[in-house]
PDB file of C-alpha atoms in Angstrom:
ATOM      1  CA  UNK A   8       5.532  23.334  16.589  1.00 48.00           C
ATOM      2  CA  UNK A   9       3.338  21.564  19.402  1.00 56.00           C
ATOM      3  CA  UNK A  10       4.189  17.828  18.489  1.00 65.00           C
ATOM      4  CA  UNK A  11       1.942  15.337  20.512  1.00 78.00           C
ATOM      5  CA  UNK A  12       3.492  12.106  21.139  1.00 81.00           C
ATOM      6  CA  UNK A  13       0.413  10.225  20.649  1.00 85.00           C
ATOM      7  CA  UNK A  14       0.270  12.034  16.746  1.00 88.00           C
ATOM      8  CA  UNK A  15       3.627  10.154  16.464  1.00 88.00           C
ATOM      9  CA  UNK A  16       2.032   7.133  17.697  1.00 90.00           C
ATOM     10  CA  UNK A  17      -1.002   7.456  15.726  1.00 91.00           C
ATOM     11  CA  UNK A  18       1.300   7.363  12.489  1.00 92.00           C
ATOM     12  CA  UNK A  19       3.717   4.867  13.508  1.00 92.00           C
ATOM     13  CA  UNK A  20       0.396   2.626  14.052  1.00 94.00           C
ATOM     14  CA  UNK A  21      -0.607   3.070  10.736  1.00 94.00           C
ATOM     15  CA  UNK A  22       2.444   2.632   8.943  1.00 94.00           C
ATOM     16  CA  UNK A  23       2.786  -0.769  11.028  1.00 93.00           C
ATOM     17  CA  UNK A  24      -0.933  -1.857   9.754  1.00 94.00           C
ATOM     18  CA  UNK A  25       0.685  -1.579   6.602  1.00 94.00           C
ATOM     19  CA  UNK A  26       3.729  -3.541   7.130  1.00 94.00           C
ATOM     20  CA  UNK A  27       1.533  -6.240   8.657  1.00 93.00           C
ATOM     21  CA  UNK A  28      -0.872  -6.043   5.145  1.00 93.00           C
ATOM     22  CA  UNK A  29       2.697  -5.972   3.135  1.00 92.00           C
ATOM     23  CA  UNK A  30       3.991  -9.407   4.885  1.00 90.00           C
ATOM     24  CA  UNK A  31       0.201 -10.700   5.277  1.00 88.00           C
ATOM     25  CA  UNK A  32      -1.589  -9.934   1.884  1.00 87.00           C
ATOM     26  CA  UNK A  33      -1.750 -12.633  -0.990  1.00 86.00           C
ATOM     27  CA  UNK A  34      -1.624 -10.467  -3.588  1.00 87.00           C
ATOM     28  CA  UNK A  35       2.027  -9.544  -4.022  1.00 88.00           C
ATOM     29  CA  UNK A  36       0.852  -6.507  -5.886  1.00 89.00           C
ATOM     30  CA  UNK A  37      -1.142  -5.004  -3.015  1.00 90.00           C
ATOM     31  CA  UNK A  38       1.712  -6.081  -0.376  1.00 92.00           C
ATOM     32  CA  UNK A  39       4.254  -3.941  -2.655  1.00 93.00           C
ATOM     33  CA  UNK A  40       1.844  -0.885  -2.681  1.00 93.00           C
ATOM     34  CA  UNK A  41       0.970  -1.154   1.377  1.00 94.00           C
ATOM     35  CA  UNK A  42       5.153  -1.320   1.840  1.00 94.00           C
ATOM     36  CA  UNK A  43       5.309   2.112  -0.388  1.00 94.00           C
ATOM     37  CA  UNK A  44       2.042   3.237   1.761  1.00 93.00           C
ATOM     38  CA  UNK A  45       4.706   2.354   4.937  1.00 94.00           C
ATOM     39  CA  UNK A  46       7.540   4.233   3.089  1.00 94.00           C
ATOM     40  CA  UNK A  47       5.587   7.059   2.730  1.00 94.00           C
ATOM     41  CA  UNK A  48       4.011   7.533   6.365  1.00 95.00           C
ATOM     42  CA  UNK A  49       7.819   7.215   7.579  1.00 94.00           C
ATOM     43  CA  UNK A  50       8.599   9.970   5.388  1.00 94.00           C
ATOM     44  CA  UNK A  51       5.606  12.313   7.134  1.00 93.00           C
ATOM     45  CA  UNK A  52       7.263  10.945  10.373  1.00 93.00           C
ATOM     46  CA  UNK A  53      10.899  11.986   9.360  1.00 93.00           C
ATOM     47  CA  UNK A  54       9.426  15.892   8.786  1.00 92.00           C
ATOM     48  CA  UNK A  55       7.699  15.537  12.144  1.00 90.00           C
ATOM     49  CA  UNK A  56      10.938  14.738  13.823  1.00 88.00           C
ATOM     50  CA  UNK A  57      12.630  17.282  12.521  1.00 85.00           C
ATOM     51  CA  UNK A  58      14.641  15.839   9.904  1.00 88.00           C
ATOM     52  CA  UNK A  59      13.518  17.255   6.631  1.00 90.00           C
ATOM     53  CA  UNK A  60      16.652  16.220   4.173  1.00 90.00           C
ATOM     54  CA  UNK A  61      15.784  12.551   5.089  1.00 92.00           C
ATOM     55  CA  UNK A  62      11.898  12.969   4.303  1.00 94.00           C
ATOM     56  CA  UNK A  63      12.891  14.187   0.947  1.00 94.00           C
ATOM     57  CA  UNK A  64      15.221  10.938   0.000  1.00 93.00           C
ATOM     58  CA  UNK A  65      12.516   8.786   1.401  1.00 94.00           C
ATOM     59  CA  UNK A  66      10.340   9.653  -0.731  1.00 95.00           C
ATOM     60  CA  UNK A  67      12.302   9.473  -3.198  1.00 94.00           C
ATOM     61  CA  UNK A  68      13.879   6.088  -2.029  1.00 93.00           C
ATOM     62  CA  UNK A  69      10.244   4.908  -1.883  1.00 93.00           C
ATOM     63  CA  UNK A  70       9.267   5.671  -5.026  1.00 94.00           C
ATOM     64  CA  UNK A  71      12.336   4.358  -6.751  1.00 93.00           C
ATOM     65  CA  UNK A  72      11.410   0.836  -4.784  1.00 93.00           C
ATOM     66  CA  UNK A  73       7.960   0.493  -5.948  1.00 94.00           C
ATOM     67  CA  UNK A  74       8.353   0.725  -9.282  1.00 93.00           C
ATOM     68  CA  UNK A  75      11.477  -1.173  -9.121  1.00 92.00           C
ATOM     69  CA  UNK A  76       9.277  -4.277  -7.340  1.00 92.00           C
ATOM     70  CA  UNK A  77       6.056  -3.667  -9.200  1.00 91.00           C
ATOM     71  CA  UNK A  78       8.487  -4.259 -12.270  1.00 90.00           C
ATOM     72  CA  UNK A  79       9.740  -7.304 -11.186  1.00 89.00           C
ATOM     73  CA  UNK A  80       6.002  -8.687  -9.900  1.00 85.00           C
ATOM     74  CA  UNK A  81       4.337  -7.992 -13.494  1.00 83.00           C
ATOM     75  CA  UNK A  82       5.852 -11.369 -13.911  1.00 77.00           C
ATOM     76  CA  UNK A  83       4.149 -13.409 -11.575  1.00 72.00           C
ATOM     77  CA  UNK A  84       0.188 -12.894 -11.197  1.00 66.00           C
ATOM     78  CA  UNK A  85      -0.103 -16.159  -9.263  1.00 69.00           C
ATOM     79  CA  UNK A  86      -1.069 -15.180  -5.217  1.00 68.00           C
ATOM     80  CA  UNK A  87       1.421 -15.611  -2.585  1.00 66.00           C
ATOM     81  CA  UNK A  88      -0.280 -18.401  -0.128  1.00 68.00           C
ATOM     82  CA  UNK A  89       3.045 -19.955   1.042  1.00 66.00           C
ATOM     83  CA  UNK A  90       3.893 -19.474   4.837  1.00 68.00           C
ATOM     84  CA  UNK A  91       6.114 -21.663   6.891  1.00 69.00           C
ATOM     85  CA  UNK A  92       4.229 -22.599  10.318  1.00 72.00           C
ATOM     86  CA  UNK A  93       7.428 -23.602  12.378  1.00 79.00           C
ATOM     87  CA  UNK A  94       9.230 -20.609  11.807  1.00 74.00           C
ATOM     88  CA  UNK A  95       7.104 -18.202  12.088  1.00 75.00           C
ATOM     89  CA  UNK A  96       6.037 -19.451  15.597  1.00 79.00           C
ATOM     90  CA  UNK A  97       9.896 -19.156  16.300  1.00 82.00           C
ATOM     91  CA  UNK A  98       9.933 -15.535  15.365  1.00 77.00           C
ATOM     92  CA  UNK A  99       7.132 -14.885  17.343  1.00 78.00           C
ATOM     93  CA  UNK A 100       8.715 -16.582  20.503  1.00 82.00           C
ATOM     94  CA  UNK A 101      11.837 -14.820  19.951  1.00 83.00           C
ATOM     95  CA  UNK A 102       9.581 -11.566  19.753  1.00 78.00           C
ATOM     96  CA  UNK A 103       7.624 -12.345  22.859  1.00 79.00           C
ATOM     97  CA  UNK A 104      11.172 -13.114  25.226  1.00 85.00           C
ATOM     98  CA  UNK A 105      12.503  -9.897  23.624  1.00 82.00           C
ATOM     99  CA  UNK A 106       9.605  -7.846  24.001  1.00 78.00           C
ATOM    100  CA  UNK A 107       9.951  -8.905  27.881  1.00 78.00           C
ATOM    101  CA  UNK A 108      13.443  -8.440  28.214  1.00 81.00           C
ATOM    102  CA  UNK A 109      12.983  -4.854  26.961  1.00 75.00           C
ATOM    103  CA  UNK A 110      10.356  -4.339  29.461  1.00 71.00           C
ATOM    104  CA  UNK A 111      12.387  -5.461  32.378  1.00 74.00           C
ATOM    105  CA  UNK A 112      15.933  -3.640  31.608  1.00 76.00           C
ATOM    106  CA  UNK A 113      14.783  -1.291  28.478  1.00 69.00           C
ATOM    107  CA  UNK A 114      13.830   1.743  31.357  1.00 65.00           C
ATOM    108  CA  UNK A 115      17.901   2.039  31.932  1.00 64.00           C
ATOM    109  CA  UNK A 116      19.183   1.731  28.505  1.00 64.00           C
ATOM    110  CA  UNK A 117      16.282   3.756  26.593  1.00 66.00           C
ATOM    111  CA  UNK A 118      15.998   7.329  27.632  1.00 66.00           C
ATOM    112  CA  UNK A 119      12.295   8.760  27.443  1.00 69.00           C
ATOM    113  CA  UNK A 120      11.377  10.317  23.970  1.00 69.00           C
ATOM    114  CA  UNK A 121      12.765  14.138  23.309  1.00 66.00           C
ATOM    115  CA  UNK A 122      15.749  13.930  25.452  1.00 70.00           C
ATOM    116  CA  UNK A 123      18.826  12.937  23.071  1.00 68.00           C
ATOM    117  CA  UNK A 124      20.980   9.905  23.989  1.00 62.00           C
ATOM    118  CA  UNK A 125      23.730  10.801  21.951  1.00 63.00           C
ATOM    119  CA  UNK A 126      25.519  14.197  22.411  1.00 68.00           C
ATOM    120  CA  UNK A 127      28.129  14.262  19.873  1.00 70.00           C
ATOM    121  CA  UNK A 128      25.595  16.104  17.649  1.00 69.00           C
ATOM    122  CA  UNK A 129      26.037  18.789  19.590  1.00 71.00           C
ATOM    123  CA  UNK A 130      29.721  19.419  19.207  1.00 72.00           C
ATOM    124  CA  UNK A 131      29.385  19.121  15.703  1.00 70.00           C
ATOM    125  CA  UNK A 132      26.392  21.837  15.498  1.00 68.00           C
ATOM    126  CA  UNK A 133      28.890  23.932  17.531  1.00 71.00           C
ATOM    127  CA  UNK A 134      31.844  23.822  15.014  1.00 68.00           C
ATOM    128  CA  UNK A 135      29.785  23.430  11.476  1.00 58.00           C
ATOM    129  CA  UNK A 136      28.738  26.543  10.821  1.00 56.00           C
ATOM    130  CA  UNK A 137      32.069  28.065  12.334  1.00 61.00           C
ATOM    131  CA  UNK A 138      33.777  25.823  10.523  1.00 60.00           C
ATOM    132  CA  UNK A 139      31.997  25.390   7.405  1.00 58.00           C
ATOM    133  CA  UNK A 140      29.795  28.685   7.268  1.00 60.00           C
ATOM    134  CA  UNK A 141      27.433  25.756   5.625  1.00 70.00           C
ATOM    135  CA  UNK A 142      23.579  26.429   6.924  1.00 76.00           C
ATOM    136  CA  UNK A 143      22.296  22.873   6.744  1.00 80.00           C
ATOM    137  CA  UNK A 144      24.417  20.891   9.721  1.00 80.00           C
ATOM    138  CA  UNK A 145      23.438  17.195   8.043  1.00 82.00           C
ATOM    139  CA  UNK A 146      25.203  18.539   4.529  1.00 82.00           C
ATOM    140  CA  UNK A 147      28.158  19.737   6.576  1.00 80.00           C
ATOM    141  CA  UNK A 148      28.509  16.185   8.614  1.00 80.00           C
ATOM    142  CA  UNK A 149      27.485  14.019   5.348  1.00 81.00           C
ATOM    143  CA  UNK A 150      30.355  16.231   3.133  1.00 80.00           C
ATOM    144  CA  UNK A 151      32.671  17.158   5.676  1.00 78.00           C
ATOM    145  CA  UNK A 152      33.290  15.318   9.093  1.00 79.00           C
ATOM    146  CA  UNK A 153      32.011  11.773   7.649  1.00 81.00           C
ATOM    147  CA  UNK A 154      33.223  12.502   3.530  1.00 84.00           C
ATOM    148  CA  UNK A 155      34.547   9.220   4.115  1.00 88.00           C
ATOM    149  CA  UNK A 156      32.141   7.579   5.393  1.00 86.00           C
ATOM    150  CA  UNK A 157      30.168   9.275   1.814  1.00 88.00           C
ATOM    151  CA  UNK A 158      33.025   8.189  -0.151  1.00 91.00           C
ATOM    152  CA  UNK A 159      31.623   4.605   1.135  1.00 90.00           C
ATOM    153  CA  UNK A 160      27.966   5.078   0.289  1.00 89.00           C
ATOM    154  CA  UNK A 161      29.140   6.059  -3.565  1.00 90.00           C
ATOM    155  CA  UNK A 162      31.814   2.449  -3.164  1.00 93.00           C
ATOM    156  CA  UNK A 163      28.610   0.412  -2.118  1.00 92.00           C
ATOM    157  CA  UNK A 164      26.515   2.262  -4.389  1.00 91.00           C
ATOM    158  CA  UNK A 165      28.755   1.528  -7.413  1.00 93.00           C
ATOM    159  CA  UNK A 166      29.450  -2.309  -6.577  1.00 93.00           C
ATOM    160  CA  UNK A 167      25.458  -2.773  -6.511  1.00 92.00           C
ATOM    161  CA  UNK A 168      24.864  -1.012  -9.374  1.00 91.00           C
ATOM    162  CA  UNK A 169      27.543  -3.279 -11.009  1.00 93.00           C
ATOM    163  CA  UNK A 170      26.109  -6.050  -9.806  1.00 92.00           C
ATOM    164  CA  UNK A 171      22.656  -5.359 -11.184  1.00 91.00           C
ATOM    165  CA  UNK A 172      24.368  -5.004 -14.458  1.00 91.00           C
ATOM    166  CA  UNK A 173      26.131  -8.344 -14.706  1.00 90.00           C
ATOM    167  CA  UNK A 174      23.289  -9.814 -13.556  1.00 88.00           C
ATOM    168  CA  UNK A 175      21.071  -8.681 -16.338  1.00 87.00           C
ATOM    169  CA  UNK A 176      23.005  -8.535 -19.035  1.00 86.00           C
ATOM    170  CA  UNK A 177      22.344  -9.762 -22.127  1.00 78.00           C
ATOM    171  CA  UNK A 178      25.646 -10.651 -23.325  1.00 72.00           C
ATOM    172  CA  UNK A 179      27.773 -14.086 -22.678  1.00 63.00           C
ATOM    173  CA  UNK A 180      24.809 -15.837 -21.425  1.00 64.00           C
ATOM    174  CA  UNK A 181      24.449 -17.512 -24.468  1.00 58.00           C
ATOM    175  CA  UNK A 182      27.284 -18.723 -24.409  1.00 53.00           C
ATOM    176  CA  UNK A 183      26.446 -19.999 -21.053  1.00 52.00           C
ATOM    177  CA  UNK A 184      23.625 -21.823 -22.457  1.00 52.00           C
ATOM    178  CA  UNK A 185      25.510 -23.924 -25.125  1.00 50.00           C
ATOM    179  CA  UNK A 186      28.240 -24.443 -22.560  1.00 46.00           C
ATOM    180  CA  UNK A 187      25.422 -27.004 -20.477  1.00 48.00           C
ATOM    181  CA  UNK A 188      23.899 -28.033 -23.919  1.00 41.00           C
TER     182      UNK A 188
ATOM    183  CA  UNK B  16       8.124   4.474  25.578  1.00 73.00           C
ATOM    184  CA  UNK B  17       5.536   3.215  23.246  1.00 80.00           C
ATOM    185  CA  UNK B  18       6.927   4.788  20.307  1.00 83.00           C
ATOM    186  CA  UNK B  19       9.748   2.110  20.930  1.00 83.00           C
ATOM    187  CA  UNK B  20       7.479  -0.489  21.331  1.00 83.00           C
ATOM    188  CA  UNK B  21       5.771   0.105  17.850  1.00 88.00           C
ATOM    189  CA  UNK B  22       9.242   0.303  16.316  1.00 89.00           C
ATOM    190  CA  UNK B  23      10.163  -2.977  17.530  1.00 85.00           C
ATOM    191  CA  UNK B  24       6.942  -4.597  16.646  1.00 87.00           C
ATOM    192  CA  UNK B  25       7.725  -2.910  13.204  1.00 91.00           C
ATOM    193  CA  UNK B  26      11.400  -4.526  13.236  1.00 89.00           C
ATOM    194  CA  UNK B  27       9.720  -7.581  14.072  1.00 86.00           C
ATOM    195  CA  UNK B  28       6.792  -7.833  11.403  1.00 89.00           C
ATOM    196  CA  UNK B  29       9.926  -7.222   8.885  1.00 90.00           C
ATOM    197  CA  UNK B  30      11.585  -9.971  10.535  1.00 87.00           C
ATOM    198  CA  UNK B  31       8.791 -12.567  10.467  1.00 86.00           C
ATOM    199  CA  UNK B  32       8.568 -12.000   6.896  1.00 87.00           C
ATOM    200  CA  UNK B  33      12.354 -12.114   5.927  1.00 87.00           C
ATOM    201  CA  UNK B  34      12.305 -15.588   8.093  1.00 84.00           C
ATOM    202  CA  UNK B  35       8.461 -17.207   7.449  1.00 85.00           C
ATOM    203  CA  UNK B  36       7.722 -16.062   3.828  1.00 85.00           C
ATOM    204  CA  UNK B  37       8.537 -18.079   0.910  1.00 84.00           C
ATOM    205  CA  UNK B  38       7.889 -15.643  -1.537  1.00 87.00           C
ATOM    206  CA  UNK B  39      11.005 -14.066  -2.646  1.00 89.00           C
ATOM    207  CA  UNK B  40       9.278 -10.693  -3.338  1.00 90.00           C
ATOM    208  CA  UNK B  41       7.700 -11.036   0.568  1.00 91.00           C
ATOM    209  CA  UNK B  42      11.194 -11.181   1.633  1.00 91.00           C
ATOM    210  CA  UNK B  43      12.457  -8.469  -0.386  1.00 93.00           C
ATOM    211  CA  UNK B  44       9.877  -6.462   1.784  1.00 94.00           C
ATOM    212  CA  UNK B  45      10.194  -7.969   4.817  1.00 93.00           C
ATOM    213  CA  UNK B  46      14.120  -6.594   4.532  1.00 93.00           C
ATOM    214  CA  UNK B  47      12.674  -3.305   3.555  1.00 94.00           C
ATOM    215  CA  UNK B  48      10.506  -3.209   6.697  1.00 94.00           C
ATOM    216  CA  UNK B  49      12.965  -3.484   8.924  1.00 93.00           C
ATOM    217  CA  UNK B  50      14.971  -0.912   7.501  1.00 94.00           C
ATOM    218  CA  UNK B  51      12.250   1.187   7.975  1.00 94.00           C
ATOM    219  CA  UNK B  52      12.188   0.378  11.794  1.00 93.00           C
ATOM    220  CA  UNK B  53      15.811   0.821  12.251  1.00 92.00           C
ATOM    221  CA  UNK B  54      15.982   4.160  10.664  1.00 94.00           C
ATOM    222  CA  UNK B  55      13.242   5.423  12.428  1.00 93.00           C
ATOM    223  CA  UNK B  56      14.911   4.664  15.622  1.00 89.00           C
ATOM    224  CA  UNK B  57      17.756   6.558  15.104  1.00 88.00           C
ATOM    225  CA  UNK B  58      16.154   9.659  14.083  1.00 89.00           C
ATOM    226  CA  UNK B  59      13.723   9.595  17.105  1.00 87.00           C
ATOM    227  CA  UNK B  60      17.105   9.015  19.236  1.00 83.00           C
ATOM    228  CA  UNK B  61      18.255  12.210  17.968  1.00 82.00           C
ATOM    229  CA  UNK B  62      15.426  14.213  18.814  1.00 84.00           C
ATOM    230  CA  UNK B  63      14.124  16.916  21.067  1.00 81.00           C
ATOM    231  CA  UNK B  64      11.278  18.173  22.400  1.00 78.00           C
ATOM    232  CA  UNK B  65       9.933  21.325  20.322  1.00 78.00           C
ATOM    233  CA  UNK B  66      13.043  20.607  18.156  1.00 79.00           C
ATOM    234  CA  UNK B  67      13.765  22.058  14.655  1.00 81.00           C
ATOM    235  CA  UNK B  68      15.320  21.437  11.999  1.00 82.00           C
ATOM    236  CA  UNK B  69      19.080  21.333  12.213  1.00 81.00           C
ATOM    237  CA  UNK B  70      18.908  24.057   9.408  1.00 81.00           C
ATOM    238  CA  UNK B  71      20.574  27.425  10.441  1.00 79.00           C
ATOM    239  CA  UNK B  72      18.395  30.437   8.976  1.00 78.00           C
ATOM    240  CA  UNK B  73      19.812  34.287   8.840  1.00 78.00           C
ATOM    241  CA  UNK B  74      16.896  35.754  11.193  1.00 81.00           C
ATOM    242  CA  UNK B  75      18.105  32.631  14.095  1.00 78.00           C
ATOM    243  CA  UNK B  76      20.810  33.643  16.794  1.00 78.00           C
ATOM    244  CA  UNK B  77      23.689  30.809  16.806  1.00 76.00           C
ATOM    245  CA  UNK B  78      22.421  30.030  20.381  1.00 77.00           C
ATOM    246  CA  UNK B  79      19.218  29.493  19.616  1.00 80.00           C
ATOM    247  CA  UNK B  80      20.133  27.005  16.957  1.00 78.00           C
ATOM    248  CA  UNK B  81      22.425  25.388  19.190  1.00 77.00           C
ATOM    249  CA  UNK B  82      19.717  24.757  21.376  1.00 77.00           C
ATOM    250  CA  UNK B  83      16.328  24.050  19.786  1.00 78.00           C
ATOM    251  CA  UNK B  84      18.629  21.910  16.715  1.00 80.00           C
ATOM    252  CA  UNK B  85      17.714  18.332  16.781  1.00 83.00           C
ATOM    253  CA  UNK B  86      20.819  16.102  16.426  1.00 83.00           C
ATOM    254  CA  UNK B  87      21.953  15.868  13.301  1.00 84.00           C
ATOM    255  CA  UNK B  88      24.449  13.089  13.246  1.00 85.00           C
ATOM    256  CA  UNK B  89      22.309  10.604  13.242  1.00 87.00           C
ATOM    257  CA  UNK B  90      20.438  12.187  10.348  1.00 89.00           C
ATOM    258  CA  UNK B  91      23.603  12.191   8.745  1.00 88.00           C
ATOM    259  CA  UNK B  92      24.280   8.336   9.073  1.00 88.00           C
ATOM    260  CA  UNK B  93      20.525   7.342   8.376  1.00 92.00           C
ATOM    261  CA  UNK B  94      20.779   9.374   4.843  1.00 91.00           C
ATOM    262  CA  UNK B  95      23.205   7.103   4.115  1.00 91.00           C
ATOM    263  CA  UNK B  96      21.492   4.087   5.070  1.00 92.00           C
ATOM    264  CA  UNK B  97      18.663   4.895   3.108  1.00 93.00           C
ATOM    265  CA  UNK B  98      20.017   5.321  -0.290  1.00 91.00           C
ATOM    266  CA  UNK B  99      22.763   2.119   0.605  1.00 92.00           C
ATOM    267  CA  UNK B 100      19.027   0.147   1.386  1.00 92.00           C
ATOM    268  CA  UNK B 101      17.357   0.872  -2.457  1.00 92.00           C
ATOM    269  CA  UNK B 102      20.748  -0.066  -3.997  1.00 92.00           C
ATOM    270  CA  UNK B 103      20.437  -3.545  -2.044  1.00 92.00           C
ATOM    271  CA  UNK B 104      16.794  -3.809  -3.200  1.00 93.00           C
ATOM    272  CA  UNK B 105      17.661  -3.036  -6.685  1.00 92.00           C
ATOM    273  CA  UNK B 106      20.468  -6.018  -6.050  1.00 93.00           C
ATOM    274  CA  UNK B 107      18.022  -8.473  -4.330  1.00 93.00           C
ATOM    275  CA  UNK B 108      15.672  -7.614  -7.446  1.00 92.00           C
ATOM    276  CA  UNK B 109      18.108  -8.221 -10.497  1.00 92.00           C
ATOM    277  CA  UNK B 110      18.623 -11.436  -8.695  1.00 91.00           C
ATOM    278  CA  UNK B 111      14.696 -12.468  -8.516  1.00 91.00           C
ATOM    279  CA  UNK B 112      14.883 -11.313 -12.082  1.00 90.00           C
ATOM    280  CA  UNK B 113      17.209 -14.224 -12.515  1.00 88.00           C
ATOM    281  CA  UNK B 114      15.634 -16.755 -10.753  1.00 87.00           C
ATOM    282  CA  UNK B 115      12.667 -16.248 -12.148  1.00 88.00           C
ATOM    283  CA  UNK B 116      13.868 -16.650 -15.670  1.00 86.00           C
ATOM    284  CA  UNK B 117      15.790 -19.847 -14.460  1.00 83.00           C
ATOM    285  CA  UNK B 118      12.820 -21.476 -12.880  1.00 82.00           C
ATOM    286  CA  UNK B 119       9.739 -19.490 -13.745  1.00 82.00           C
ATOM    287  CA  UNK B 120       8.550 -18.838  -9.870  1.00 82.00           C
ATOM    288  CA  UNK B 121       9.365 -16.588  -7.007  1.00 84.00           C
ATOM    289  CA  UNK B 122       8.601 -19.880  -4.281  1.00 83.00           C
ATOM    290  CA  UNK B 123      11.956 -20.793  -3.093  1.00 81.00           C
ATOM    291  CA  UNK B 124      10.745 -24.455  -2.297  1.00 79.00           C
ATOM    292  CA  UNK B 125       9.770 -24.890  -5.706  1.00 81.00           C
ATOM    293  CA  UNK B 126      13.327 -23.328  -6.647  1.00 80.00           C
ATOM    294  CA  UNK B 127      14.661 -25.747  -4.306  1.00 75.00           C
ATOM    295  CA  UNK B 128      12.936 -28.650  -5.982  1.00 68.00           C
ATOM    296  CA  UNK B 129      14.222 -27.899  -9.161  1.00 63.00           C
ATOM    297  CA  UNK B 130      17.996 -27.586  -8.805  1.00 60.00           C
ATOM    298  CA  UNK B 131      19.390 -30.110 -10.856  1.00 54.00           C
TER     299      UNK B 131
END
C-alpha cells in the first residue's frame, strides 16, 4: 500500500476543520455532529496507519458518543454564544510559545514520520506468536503481556459506569428534596 | 513533520475549548478533541513506512511479519484509552444531566450565579 504523507495530511486537515466547527459553531447540535465527523475521519486515519482493531472501536466509540451527547443536548435548543475573551487569548499564547519551542528543539526529540521511536514493539512481535500462537499481536499484548493493565480498563470502566448510575437514579432523591424543604 | 504540527494544533483547538467555552457540552468536546489528538500521536509513533497490519496471516513468513508489522504496543495502550475516554464522556454527561435538572442551563456562569 503506497501511503502518501500528504493523503495523511489532507485528512488530518479535515478532521481539524471539524474540531475547529465543533469548539466554534453556536449550534451545540451541529458542534456534536462535526466532533462525530472528527471521530470518524480519525477512524479512516487509524486503517491508514495500519492499525485496524483501533478503527473498528472508534467507530464504535464514536457512535456511542454522539448519541450519548445528542441525548443530553435535546434539552437545551438555546445557541451556545458564550466565550471567555481573556482565556482564550491565554491559550492561544501558550499555543504560540509552544508551537516555537517545538520548532526549535522538536527536530531531536521527534523522529521523522515512518521510522518507529519506540522499539519494544518489536520484541513483543518476536515472542507473541511463539508464545501465544495468537495471529493478531494487539489481542496478544491487550490479553496477555498488559492483562493487567486490561484488568484496569474493566476497574475504570466499572467505577464510571457506577457512577453514571448513582447519578441518575431515580431513587433517594426524593428524599433529598424534603431533606432541604 | 507537519503531521505533528496538525496534531498539536488539534490538541490545542481541544484545549481552547476545554479552557474558553462556557458551555458545558463545548467542553465535553473540547476533552474529546484532545483525546483524539493524543491517540493519534501514538499510533503514528508506532508506524512504518509501507507498514501492515500487525496481523500475522498463514500465506506470511514470520520474517516478513517481523519486519513490515507496524508496532503494536502502542495500539495496544491506545485501545484502551479509547474505550476508558467514552466511559468518562458518559460520566461528564450523567453529570450535565444533573446540572441541568438543578439549574435548567448548560452556562456554567449562570450555574455559578445560582448556587445558593
Amino acid at each position: 500500500m503506497i501511503l502518501n504523507q500528504w493523503l495523511l495530511a489532507a485528512l488530518m486537515l479535515l478532521m481539524a476543520a471539524g474540531c475547529v466547527i465543533a469548539i466554534t459553531a453556536r449550534s451545540l447540535t451541529s458542534s456534536v455532529v462535526s466532533m462525530g465527523t472528527a471521530g470518524l475521519i480519525l477512524s479512516i486515519l487509524f486503517l491508514l496507519l495500519g492499525a485496524p482493531d483501533i478503527a473498528i472501536v472508534q467507530v464504535f466509540v464514536e457512535i456511542v458518543a454522539l448519541i450519548v451527547l445528542l441525548s443530553i443536548i435535546r434539552r437545551e435548543t438555546r445557541a451556545d454564544m458564550t466565550t471567555s475573551g481573556l482565556y482564550g487569548i491565554l491559550t492561544l499564547a501558550i499555543f504560540a510559545l509552544l508551537l516555537m519551542i517545538f520548532f526549535i528543539y522538536g527536530n531531536d526529540i521527534v523522529r521523522p514520520l515512518g521510522v518507529p521511536v519506540i522499539t519494544m514493539g518489536g520484541e513483543y512481535l518476536a515472542s507473541s506468536s511463539r508464545l501465544l500462537s495468537a495471529p493478531n499481536a494487539v489481542t496478544s499484548i491487550v490479553l496477555d503481556f498488559r492483562g493487567y493493565d486490561t484488568l484496569g480498563e474493566a476497574t475504570v470502566i466499572f467505577v464510571a459506569v457506577a457512577g453514571v448510575v448513582v447519578l441518575l437514579r431515580r431513587r433517594g432523591r426524593k428524599d433529598e428534596k424534603k431533606g432541604d424543604e | 513533520m507537519i503531521l505533528y504540527i496538525l496534531i498539536a494544533l488539534m490538541f490545542f483547538i481541544g484545549l481552547y475549548g476545554m479552557i474558553a467555552k462556557k458551555n458545558i457540552i463545548k467542553i465535553i468536546i473540547g476533552m474529546n478533541i484532545v483525546g483524539y489528538a493524543s491517540n493519534l500521536l501514538f499510533v503514528l509513533l508506532g508506524y512504518k513506512w509501507d507498514g501492515i497490519a500487525p496481523i500475522l496471516t498463514e500465506d506470511m513468513s514470520f520474517a516478513y511479519f517481523l519486519e513490515k508489522a507496524v508496532d503494536p504496543l502502542p495500539q495496544a495502550l491506545v485501545l484502551t484509552s479509547i474505550v476508558i475516554d467514552l466511559a468518562f464522556v458518559a460520566f461528564l454527561a450523567a453529570l450535565a444531566i444533573r446540572l441541568f435538572e438543578k439549574y435548567g442551563t448548560f452556562d456554567i456562569d449562570k450555574i455559578r450565579r445560582l448556587k445558593g
